[in-house]
Amino acid sequence: MKIQQLSKEIGIGIDTLRIWERRYGFPIPGRDARGHRSYAQDQVEALQLVKNLMNFGLRPGKIFTLTEQQRRAQLQSLLDQGQPSDKRLQRLIDALAPQQIAQAITAMREELGLHRFIQEIAVPLLQLLDHRWTTGNISIAREHLLSDQLEKLLKTELFAPTNTDHPQLLFLTLSGERHKLGLLLAAAAFNSAGINCIWLNEELPLSEVPGLAHELGVAGVALSFSSHYLPRQAKQDLGSLRKQLDQKIKLIAGGHAVHQFTSLPNLLICTDLQLIPQLVRRHFNDPRVTPSN
Amino acid sequence: MKIQQLSKEIGIGIDTLRIWERRYGFPIPGRDARGHRSYAQDQVEALQLVKNLMNFGLRPGKIFTLTEQQRRAQLQSLLDQGQPSDKRLQRLIDALAPQQIAQAITAMREELGLHRFIQEIAVPLLQLLDHRWTTGNISIAREHLLSDQLEKLLKTELFAPTNTDHPQLLFLTLSGERHKLGLLLAAAAFNSAGINCIWLNEELPLSEVPGLAHELGVAGVALSFSSHYLPRQAKQDLGSLRKQLDQKIKLIAGGHAVHQFTSLPNLLICTDLQLIPQLVRRHFNDPRVTPSN
DNA sequence: TTTCATTTTTGTCCTAGACAAAATAGTATT
DNA sequence: AATACTATTTTGTCTAGGACAAAAATGAAA
């Protein structure tokens, strides 16, 4: 595997990979006939482990002093601090046929109502999926099937009530951010709090956002930045967006990459879906703060 | 604008930008206090023009001998060779508000029926979008809004009849293939020809496909490879897949990258949606060739 | 405990050179 | 003239090791 593929696969810059090799002596790839780096599969996995630890906030300097066993143990203990898994979720994950998954999901949604469904099923399910994913404990196919069905349900919810009013919030991810499910949950939550949402399924370059937001006349733009998005980049993007965007248009950001941001001026950071109703009450339901003013 | 942002924005590698500067003397950015490249807005636009010309197959060596005026003229003349646009499509593309687009699309679908809608609206629309896209002649936001709405309609069609029988065809794209709309059209066509389809929205690594197909018990797997997928890679992937997959499971491939393939053994190449009904009759409707045998 | 200044860590950029894969041009063969 | 093969040019991606600012950690003072 060439350095570019690896960089894309793991989500670590090429320069970073090279300087890690120089500084920490890891990973040390083989070389092909040209002298170019060539990474073996076990190096890829070892590097994924490092990346997973970094996603928990550990820094390279710490990680690279550990042995591989210690890294595994560390990751495991960090993962174990997560919430215990629910039996219903367990059943969902084990079901393979899409029909079964779809049935189970819709049944739960009927039983609990949208709000409780999001809080009690969807959010923990996403976390559990992420957990299994980082431990390699679920097949990619299963994971995809499941998130597919969840996405389908949420979109149905989101688009079902053809909203009478003009759109208020535009939901999208920036180019390079491929994790949309969390944002979709947020959109559903906003929707159930009475906000009229527009969902843009495809990733958009930063520069296109202000124009679109303006043309659609939305009152706000909501973005999410997953753990694969470099926090620094996210900060920069948000800053840039805030500058380009009309001051009246609210900017809402969520996701792991913005988790520890001290809130920038005129920017709402929302890393907990439970806070959405409150956020809506504060910033959207006040008649004096409608999009028209 | 820093070199990394520019690279992301235009879609040209950092190394490439630097070596263009060395070789062709363009673009020559300013430098900040650190000596780092800093690109002005007009350079970004000039570079976008170059990228657009490259999308038509022109090579840097040619492009950089031209003046900026000549480049514009060249692009314009290439643009003019494009197929004439349908007025209905024109109207669709010009509509911005998602509600308008959705209304127009559903109206056409009602009027024409699914089959004619696909042939007369969806396919040319996709082509036109692609054309506008490569020439930079449509805003990215508009393009995304439109394909979003189209996708929504098609998925509704595809999933609406909760099919009674077991699934027969699994539709998916491989990792790295992000163009799904064409395949979605194909799925809709198969569906309207009476085939029970499963749509997997997320890209799947090659190695996961056989296992999933087997577990779902499908009679076939359908993939598409857009023009962005290297034909070599597509060929290799298909060959590998054919080897791993149970011989009874059909393999169907479509898209630009497989357009000129001499059909591999036991592999159906389908580059024209109109041929789908015929294909279904030949390979799926024969009761002696059901998935169970 | 909080606040501020200092040190360490870390990622991204720099230059300039090398080389293979892809594209083009040129030549020979059916 | 069309096809196949070879040589040449073009082009993008890699290499090495150095530099430096932004972020994080540390330590000192309030």
XYZ file of C-alpha atoms (C1' of nucleotides) in Angstrom:
646
model
C 0.000 0.000 0.000
C 1.380 3.352 -1.051
C 1.603 6.319 1.244
C -1.236 8.145 -0.450
C -3.626 5.242 -0.166
C -2.688 4.805 3.461
C -3.180 8.477 4.135
C -6.630 8.331 2.587
C -7.515 5.097 4.332
C -6.546 6.149 7.831
C -7.116 9.849 7.538
C -3.641 11.061 8.473
C -1.747 13.466 6.249
C 1.139 12.274 4.118
C 3.562 14.704 5.706
C 2.434 13.541 9.111
C 3.101 9.915 8.267
C 6.593 10.774 7.118
C 7.451 12.869 10.122
C 6.161 10.220 12.513
C 8.558 7.810 10.907
C 11.368 10.301 11.374
C 10.512 11.264 14.926
C 9.006 8.227 16.539
C 10.292 5.456 14.323
C 6.800 4.303 13.519
C 5.479 3.166 11.175
C 8.571 2.011 9.298
C 7.357 0.760 5.941
C 9.195 -1.358 3.430
C 10.457 0.176 0.245
C 9.662 -0.766 -3.324
C 12.151 -0.811 -6.189
C 11.944 2.955 -6.501
C 12.622 3.542 -2.847
C 9.018 4.520 -2.226
C 7.341 3.585 1.029
C 5.256 0.454 0.915
C 3.080 -0.336 3.911
C 2.119 -3.892 4.827
C -1.311 -4.798 6.118
C -0.225 -5.190 9.736
C 1.250 -1.711 9.685
C -2.052 -0.387 8.444
C -3.841 -2.027 11.323
C -1.292 -0.867 13.866
C -1.728 2.626 12.531
C -5.491 2.387 12.753
C -5.047 1.529 16.403
C -2.967 4.663 16.862
C -5.596 6.725 15.086
C -8.317 5.311 17.277
C -6.374 6.289 20.367
C -5.870 9.766 18.978
C -9.613 10.045 18.450
C -9.888 9.701 22.206
C -7.618 12.692 22.629
C -4.309 10.949 23.289
C -1.303 12.590 21.700
C 1.297 10.881 19.521
C 4.048 11.480 22.055
C 2.201 9.359 24.599
C 0.973 6.718 22.214
C 4.344 5.999 20.690
C 5.953 5.291 24.072
C 3.559 2.365 24.496
C 3.980 -1.114 23.161
C 1.315 -2.467 20.851
C -0.180 -4.532 23.698
C -0.378 -1.485 25.899
C -2.064 0.425 23.108
C -4.675 -2.248 22.713
C -5.272 -2.337 26.459
C -5.520 1.432 26.591
C -8.053 1.526 23.771
C -10.051 -1.243 25.369
C -10.242 0.530 28.699
C -11.265 3.752 27.009
C -13.937 1.932 25.065
C -15.200 0.189 28.188
C -15.960 3.536 29.759
C -18.707 3.848 27.205
C -22.253 3.025 28.128
C -23.294 -0.617 28.472
C -25.108 -2.040 25.516
C -28.831 -2.483 25.429
C -30.276 -5.865 24.577
C -32.627 -4.403 22.019
C -29.686 -2.826 20.249
C -27.823 -6.072 20.417
C -30.689 -7.765 18.651
C -30.772 -5.076 16.006
C -27.098 -5.443 15.281
C -27.292 -9.183 15.005
C -30.162 -9.136 12.532
C -28.840 -9.298 9.053
C -31.693 -9.255 6.596
C -32.680 -5.678 5.822
C -36.329 -6.549 6.204
C -35.806 -7.655 9.780
C -33.782 -4.571 10.591
C -36.334 -2.280 9.012
C -39.200 -3.966 10.846
C -37.462 -3.809 14.193
C -36.537 -0.157 13.757
C -39.967 0.967 12.658
C -41.571 -1.019 15.462
C -39.412 0.741 18.020
C -40.089 4.089 16.467
C -43.848 3.456 16.630
C -43.614 2.340 20.212
C -41.481 5.130 21.543
C -42.316 8.132 19.420
C -39.693 10.057 17.527
C -38.129 11.896 20.400
C -37.635 8.893 22.640
C -36.614 6.803 19.649
C -33.803 9.193 18.849
C -32.621 9.453 22.431
C -33.003 5.840 23.473
C -32.375 3.933 20.289
C -30.729 5.925 17.550
C -28.063 7.698 19.571
C -26.890 4.631 21.513
C -27.086 2.616 18.330
C -24.779 5.027 16.572
C -22.388 4.900 19.509
C -22.505 1.148 19.588
C -21.869 0.955 15.863
C -18.938 3.271 16.259
C -17.665 1.153 19.123
C -17.924 -2.078 17.190
C -16.384 -0.364 14.226
C -13.274 0.783 16.041
C -12.794 -2.638 17.561
C -13.318 -4.361 14.242
C -16.083 -6.257 15.937
C -18.731 -5.909 13.270
C -18.597 -6.588 9.579
C -18.581 -3.534 7.395
C -21.530 -4.915 5.468
C -23.626 -5.290 8.612
C -22.719 -1.833 9.748
C -23.714 -0.374 6.413
C -26.980 -2.234 6.244
C -27.915 -1.001 9.657
C -27.025 2.624 9.116
C -28.761 2.449 5.764
C -32.019 1.430 7.366
C -31.674 4.007 10.076
C -31.005 6.670 7.492
C -34.030 5.613 5.513
C -36.299 5.872 8.529
C -34.961 9.243 9.569
C -35.293 10.692 6.106
C -38.860 9.511 5.890
C -39.555 11.249 9.171
C -37.734 14.343 8.098
C -39.456 14.751 4.787
C -42.863 13.367 5.611
C -44.564 16.521 6.868
C -44.361 18.792 3.844
C -43.761 21.865 5.837
C -45.946 24.783 5.176
C -43.598 27.534 6.131
C -40.410 28.617 4.465
C -37.293 26.645 5.308
C -35.468 27.644 8.410
C -32.430 25.442 8.771
C -30.131 24.035 6.131
C -28.310 20.831 7.054
C -25.230 19.806 5.162
C -21.717 18.472 5.466
C -18.631 20.014 3.920
C -16.546 18.271 1.305
C -14.564 15.521 2.937
C -17.034 14.864 5.713
C -18.755 11.634 4.906
C -20.426 10.897 8.200
C -23.930 12.190 7.903
C -25.924 10.042 10.269
C -25.257 12.095 13.343
C -26.291 15.250 11.562
C -29.368 13.477 10.274
C -30.322 12.660 13.846
C -29.881 16.289 14.739
C -32.038 17.302 11.798
C -34.757 14.920 12.922
C -34.542 16.363 16.402
C -34.815 19.902 15.096
C -37.676 18.837 12.914
C -39.571 17.326 15.801
C -38.969 20.556 17.709
C -40.903 22.361 15.016
C -38.091 23.641 12.840
C -38.487 23.344 9.109
C -35.366 21.605 7.815
C -33.683 21.231 4.456
C -31.359 18.296 4.093
C -28.600 18.422 1.518
C -27.353 14.923 1.035
C -24.178 15.649 -0.856
C -21.064 17.242 0.504
C -20.599 20.862 -0.454
C -17.434 22.920 -0.806
C -17.108 25.645 1.760
C -17.324 28.390 -0.822
C -20.752 27.291 -2.021
C -22.403 27.414 1.356
C -23.014 31.153 1.814
C -24.550 31.548 -1.625
C -26.864 28.608 -1.169
C -27.918 29.660 2.302
C -28.704 33.104 1.019
C -30.637 31.920 -2.031
C -32.703 29.536 0.033
C -33.305 32.240 2.563
C -32.682 30.009 5.525
C -32.347 31.291 9.057
C -29.415 29.073 9.823
C -26.932 26.493 8.605
C -26.122 23.353 10.571
C -22.969 21.339 9.989
C -21.330 18.384 11.609
C -17.696 17.411 11.841
C -16.964 13.826 12.759
C -13.833 12.584 14.433
C -12.293 12.069 11.015
C -12.376 15.782 10.358
C -9.291 17.501 11.668
C -10.384 19.804 14.511
C -8.039 22.464 13.291
C -9.587 22.307 9.848
C -13.060 22.389 11.339
C -12.207 25.492 13.324
C -10.772 27.189 10.303
C -13.737 26.245 8.140
C -16.215 27.468 10.694
C -14.344 30.724 11.106
C -14.224 31.245 7.387
C -17.887 30.413 7.046
C -18.856 32.751 9.828
C -17.047 35.564 8.059
C -18.665 34.906 4.699
C -22.136 34.299 6.013
C -24.677 37.002 6.636
C -24.615 37.884 10.320
C -28.322 37.182 10.587
C -27.854 33.590 9.552
C -27.150 31.321 12.477
C -24.358 28.817 12.306
C -24.681 25.571 14.216
C -21.930 22.980 14.488
C -21.834 19.543 16.026
C -19.758 16.392 16.039
C -16.641 15.037 17.687
C -14.270 17.422 15.976
C -15.901 20.465 17.577
C -16.470 18.829 20.937
C -13.921 20.820 22.836
C -14.296 24.115 21.054
C -14.654 27.183 23.102
C -17.562 28.649 21.250
C -16.603 31.076 18.531
C -18.519 34.320 18.304
C -21.967 33.963 16.808
C -21.667 30.216 16.486
C -23.718 27.604 18.291
C -21.876 24.463 19.272
C -24.221 21.579 19.876
C -22.678 18.275 20.816
C -25.636 16.819 22.639
C -28.875 16.107 20.844
C -30.795 16.405 24.077
C -30.043 20.089 24.166
C -31.726 20.746 20.866
C -35.214 21.503 22.184
C -33.699 23.991 24.588
C -31.583 25.480 21.847
C -34.618 25.858 19.638
C -36.525 27.603 22.395
C -33.684 30.000 23.001
C -32.761 30.856 19.444
C -35.625 30.062 17.144
C -38.986 30.234 18.833
C -38.750 33.784 20.006
C -40.937 35.715 17.570
C -38.636 38.693 17.753
C -35.782 36.635 16.376
C -37.418 35.247 13.260
C -35.395 35.048 10.060
C -37.037 38.165 8.782
C -35.399 40.541 11.199
C -5.635 31.016 0.584
C -3.114 28.372 1.593
C -1.950 25.639 -0.716
C -3.891 22.949 1.095
C -7.173 24.797 0.903
C -6.598 25.495 -2.762
C -5.786 21.872 -3.410
C -8.997 20.790 -1.723
C -11.063 23.445 -3.440
C -9.913 22.774 -6.993
C -9.124 19.097 -6.675
C -5.482 19.228 -7.724
C -2.772 17.718 -5.549
C -0.406 19.893 -3.553
C 2.642 18.453 -5.254
C 1.045 19.079 -8.602
C 0.422 22.722 -7.798
C 4.037 23.186 -6.793
C 5.450 21.483 -9.845
C 3.202 23.452 -12.180
C 4.673 26.569 -10.661
C 8.164 25.212 -11.272
C 7.546 23.956 -14.797
C 5.005 26.263 -16.335
C 5.327 29.337 -14.184
C 1.682 29.199 -13.206
C 0.159 29.817 -10.807
C 2.725 32.010 -9.044
C 1.289 32.817 -5.632
C 2.368 35.469 -3.202
C 4.216 34.510 -0.051
C 3.328 35.173 3.551
C 5.741 36.111 6.316
C 6.895 32.513 6.628
C 7.587 32.155 2.937
C 4.507 29.998 2.456
C 2.468 30.240 -0.726
C -0.591 32.419 -0.540
C -3.036 32.345 -3.432
C -5.232 35.303 -4.323
C -8.806 34.894 -5.479
C -8.067 35.600 -9.145
C -5.450 32.875 -9.160
C -8.023 30.486 -7.809
C -10.394 31.345 -10.617
C -7.699 31.126 -13.268
C -6.816 27.723 -11.922
C -10.418 26.620 -12.012
C -10.443 27.525 -15.697
C -7.399 25.344 -16.241
C -9.070 22.510 -14.370
C -12.177 22.823 -16.497
C -10.115 22.571 -19.664
C -8.396 19.506 -18.270
C -11.794 17.959 -17.666
C -12.265 18.102 -21.427
C -9.088 16.088 -21.856
C -6.659 18.910 -22.625
C -3.243 18.455 -21.119
C -1.359 20.997 -19.022
C 1.365 21.372 -21.644
C -1.172 22.664 -24.142
C -3.185 24.722 -21.720
C -0.230 26.608 -20.322
C 0.917 27.794 -23.757
C -2.370 29.696 -24.100
C -3.167 33.120 -22.775
C -6.075 33.474 -20.390
C -8.274 34.844 -23.181
C -7.440 31.905 -25.392
C -8.274 29.549 -22.562
C -11.663 31.116 -22.098
C -12.319 30.967 -25.828
C -11.241 27.347 -25.945
C -13.516 26.401 -23.090
C -16.389 28.253 -24.686
C -15.990 26.469 -27.999
C -15.827 23.134 -26.233
C -18.931 24.074 -24.328
C -20.791 24.907 -27.501
C -20.267 21.411 -28.834
C -22.437 20.031 -26.066
C -25.796 18.574 -26.901
C -28.712 20.969 -27.097
C -30.693 21.067 -23.930
C -34.330 20.240 -23.505
C -36.459 23.102 -22.315
C -38.048 21.054 -19.573
C -34.605 20.096 -18.311
C -33.504 23.684 -18.588
C -36.375 24.716 -16.410
C -35.522 22.034 -13.890
C -31.931 23.143 -13.678
C -32.815 26.783 -13.269
C -35.214 26.166 -10.428
C -33.455 26.642 -7.167
C -35.858 26.074 -4.346
C -36.023 22.388 -3.495
C -39.782 22.548 -3.338
C -40.010 23.716 -6.931
C -37.616 21.051 -8.127
C -39.460 18.341 -6.272
C -42.801 19.486 -7.634
C -41.558 19.618 -11.196
C -39.953 16.202 -10.962
C -42.942 14.479 -9.428
C -45.257 16.148 -11.931
C -43.211 14.782 -14.814
C -43.054 11.380 -13.250
C -46.851 11.330 -12.870
C -47.333 12.471 -16.410
C -44.936 10.087 -18.112
C -44.945 6.982 -15.938
C -41.782 5.594 -14.442
C -40.360 4.030 -17.543
C -40.682 7.044 -19.789
C -39.640 9.317 -16.946
C -36.375 7.458 -16.603
C -35.681 7.386 -20.317
C -36.808 10.856 -21.239
C -36.070 12.912 -18.164
C -33.756 11.238 -15.719
C -31.117 9.958 -18.137
C -30.739 13.170 -20.159
C -30.866 15.135 -16.959
C -27.973 13.162 -15.556
C -26.008 13.713 -18.740
C -26.750 17.391 -18.727
C -25.773 17.687 -15.087
C -22.530 15.921 -15.764
C -21.854 18.221 -18.689
C -22.558 21.358 -16.735
C -20.588 19.982 -13.865
C -17.396 19.312 -15.788
C -17.569 22.715 -17.403
C -18.206 24.474 -14.166
C -21.346 25.830 -15.747
C -23.680 25.069 -12.900
C -23.207 25.921 -9.304
C -22.279 22.947 -7.232
C -25.096 23.753 -4.866
C -27.660 23.684 -7.648
C -26.312 20.424 -8.985
C -26.501 18.842 -5.576
C -29.992 20.060 -4.868
C -31.178 18.629 -8.144
C -29.561 15.224 -7.815
C -30.764 15.127 -4.249
C -34.349 15.513 -5.319
C -33.970 13.000 -8.104
C -32.457 10.538 -5.695
C -35.279 11.053 -3.272
C -37.903 10.350 -5.911
C -36.160 7.252 -7.180
C -35.683 5.833 -3.716
C -39.319 6.360 -2.936
C -40.194 4.456 -6.091
C -37.706 1.767 -5.308
C -38.796 1.135 -1.761
C -42.489 1.879 -2.012
C -43.766 -1.597 -2.917
C -42.662 -3.656 0.058
C -41.803 -6.632 -1.996
C -43.299 -9.902 -0.976
C -40.706 -12.216 -2.345
C -37.125 -12.636 -1.249
C -34.600 -10.202 -2.658
C -33.155 -10.936 -6.020
C -30.675 -8.217 -6.887
C -28.262 -6.352 -4.638
C -27.221 -2.892 -5.849
C -24.107 -1.294 -4.465
C -21.000 0.685 -5.323
C -17.467 -0.205 -4.321
C -15.336 1.978 -2.085
C -14.180 4.989 -4.015
C -17.158 5.111 -6.332
C -19.266 8.003 -5.209
C -21.562 8.352 -8.180
C -24.658 6.413 -7.315
C -27.360 8.109 -9.296
C -26.825 6.121 -12.475
C -26.989 2.874 -10.577
C -30.078 4.089 -8.796
C -31.732 4.655 -12.163
C -30.810 1.123 -13.143
C -32.248 -0.200 -9.901
C -35.482 1.640 -10.544
C -35.597 0.179 -14.034
C -35.019 -3.334 -12.716
C -37.641 -2.741 -10.087
C -40.225 -1.651 -12.619
C -39.367 -4.773 -14.603
C -40.488 -6.839 -11.641
C -37.166 -7.547 -9.979
C -36.974 -7.245 -6.229
C -34.056 -4.942 -5.455
C -31.954 -4.198 -2.397
C -30.161 -0.897 -2.406
C -27.035 -0.471 -0.309
C -26.373 3.208 0.005
C -22.868 3.109 1.371
C -19.775 2.123 -0.507
C -18.495 -1.326 0.339
C -14.974 -2.725 0.152
C -14.572 -5.415 -2.469
C -13.831 -8.077 0.101
C -17.167 -7.628 1.850
C -19.329 -8.147 -1.202
C -19.319 -11.938 -1.574
C -20.164 -12.544 2.052
C -23.024 -10.096 2.016
C -24.433 -11.399 -1.242
C -24.343 -14.895 0.132
C -25.929 -14.013 3.460
C -28.718 -12.112 1.776
C -29.235 -14.954 -0.661
C -29.536 -12.698 -3.674
C -29.555 -13.967 -7.224
C -27.240 -11.257 -8.448
C -25.099 -8.235 -7.625
C -25.196 -5.050 -9.686
C -22.412 -2.473 -9.609
C -21.622 0.704 -11.458
C -18.325 2.346 -12.288
C -18.457 5.985 -13.276
C -15.963 7.786 -15.471
C -13.996 8.705 -12.375
C -13.235 5.064 -11.707
C -10.121 3.922 -13.514
C -11.180 1.342 -16.127
C -8.190 -0.797 -15.241
C -9.236 -0.864 -11.638
C -12.814 -1.662 -12.590
C -11.697 -4.604 -14.685
C -9.516 -5.913 -11.923
C -12.254 -5.511 -9.337
C -14.831 -7.247 -11.473
C -12.493 -10.121 -12.190
C -11.676 -10.518 -8.537
C -15.323 -10.373 -7.605
C -16.314 -12.921 -10.197
C -13.742 -15.309 -8.778
C -14.879 -14.884 -5.188
C -18.577 -14.951 -5.916
C -20.657 -18.107 -6.115
C -21.031 -19.035 -9.766
C -24.807 -19.048 -9.437
C -24.856 -15.412 -8.458
C -25.056 -13.115 -11.441
C -22.764 -10.136 -11.712
C -23.984 -7.051 -13.531
C -21.840 -4.017 -14.240
C -22.615 -0.653 -15.757
C -21.194 2.844 -16.081
C -18.707 4.718 -18.219
C -15.655 2.875 -16.962
C -16.929 -0.479 -18.282
C -18.302 0.922 -21.505
C -15.703 -0.577 -23.792
C -15.242 -3.849 -21.986
C -15.331 -7.017 -23.961
C -17.637 -8.919 -21.666
C -15.831 -11.079 -19.172
C -17.064 -14.616 -18.637
C -20.212 -14.849 -16.575
C -20.576 -11.116 -16.300
C -23.339 -8.967 -17.717
C -22.288 -5.569 -18.985
C -25.179 -3.170 -19.171
C -24.434 0.347 -20.335
C -27.866 1.202 -21.653
C -30.823 1.377 -19.337
C -33.180 0.663 -22.200
C -31.830 -2.843 -22.460
C -32.817 -3.718 -18.927
C -36.295 -5.130 -19.660
C -34.767 -7.370 -22.292
C -31.989 -8.399 -19.941
C -34.491 -9.248 -17.259
C -36.493 -11.379 -19.669
C -33.409 -13.254 -20.738
C -31.793 -13.857 -17.379
C -34.329 -13.519 -14.639
C -37.819 -14.343 -15.719
C -37.129 -17.907 -16.711
C -38.590 -19.979 -13.842
C -35.884 -22.590 -14.227
C -33.259 -19.989 -13.374
C -34.608 -18.757 -10.066
C -32.151 -18.072 -7.246
C -32.998 -21.374 -5.654
C -31.438 -23.536 -8.314
C -7.974 27.234 42.052
C -7.087 30.469 38.331
C -3.887 33.257 35.164
C -0.082 34.106 32.676
C 4.457 33.129 30.601
C 7.651 29.560 29.023
C 8.829 25.266 27.011
C 7.719 21.181 24.387
C 5.154 18.904 21.072
C 3.188 18.483 16.663
C 1.624 19.186 11.942
C 2.251 21.610 7.701
C 4.991 23.919 4.623
C 9.544 24.601 2.162
C 13.281 23.306 -1.790
C 14.995 20.593 -5.364
C 15.730 16.209 -7.348
C 14.227 11.492 -9.177
C 11.507 8.394 -11.765
C 7.549 5.531 -13.570
C 3.063 5.644 -15.737
C 0.499 7.747 -19.341
C 0.260 10.088 -23.575
C 2.140 11.242 -27.989
C 4.850 10.685 -31.930
C 7.287 7.902 -34.952
C 8.211 3.566 -37.404
C 7.356 -0.847 -39.187
C 4.045 -4.429 -40.612
C -0.201 -6.502 -42.275
C -4.746 3.000 -45.064
C -5.158 0.731 -40.782
C -2.873 -1.709 -36.988
C 0.889 -2.849 -33.840
C 5.020 -1.938 -31.823
C 8.796 1.215 -30.053
C 10.867 5.554 -28.613
C 10.225 9.948 -26.681
C 8.020 13.406 -24.193
C 4.949 14.796 -20.676
C 3.135 14.630 -16.193
C 2.149 13.495 -11.416
C 3.761 11.549 -7.282
C 7.324 10.365 -4.443
C 11.923 11.316 -1.795
C 14.923 13.847 1.930
C 15.813 16.807 5.590
C 15.083 21.498 7.224
C 12.127 25.294 9.205
C 8.621 27.269 11.925
C 4.047 28.548 14.026
C 0.004 26.858 16.360
C -1.472 23.957 20.077
C -0.663 21.681 24.285
C 1.698 20.988 28.451
C 4.248 22.733 32.141
C 5.591 25.720 35.733
C 5.341 30.007 38.435
C 2.839 33.613 40.537
C -1.458 35.614 42.197
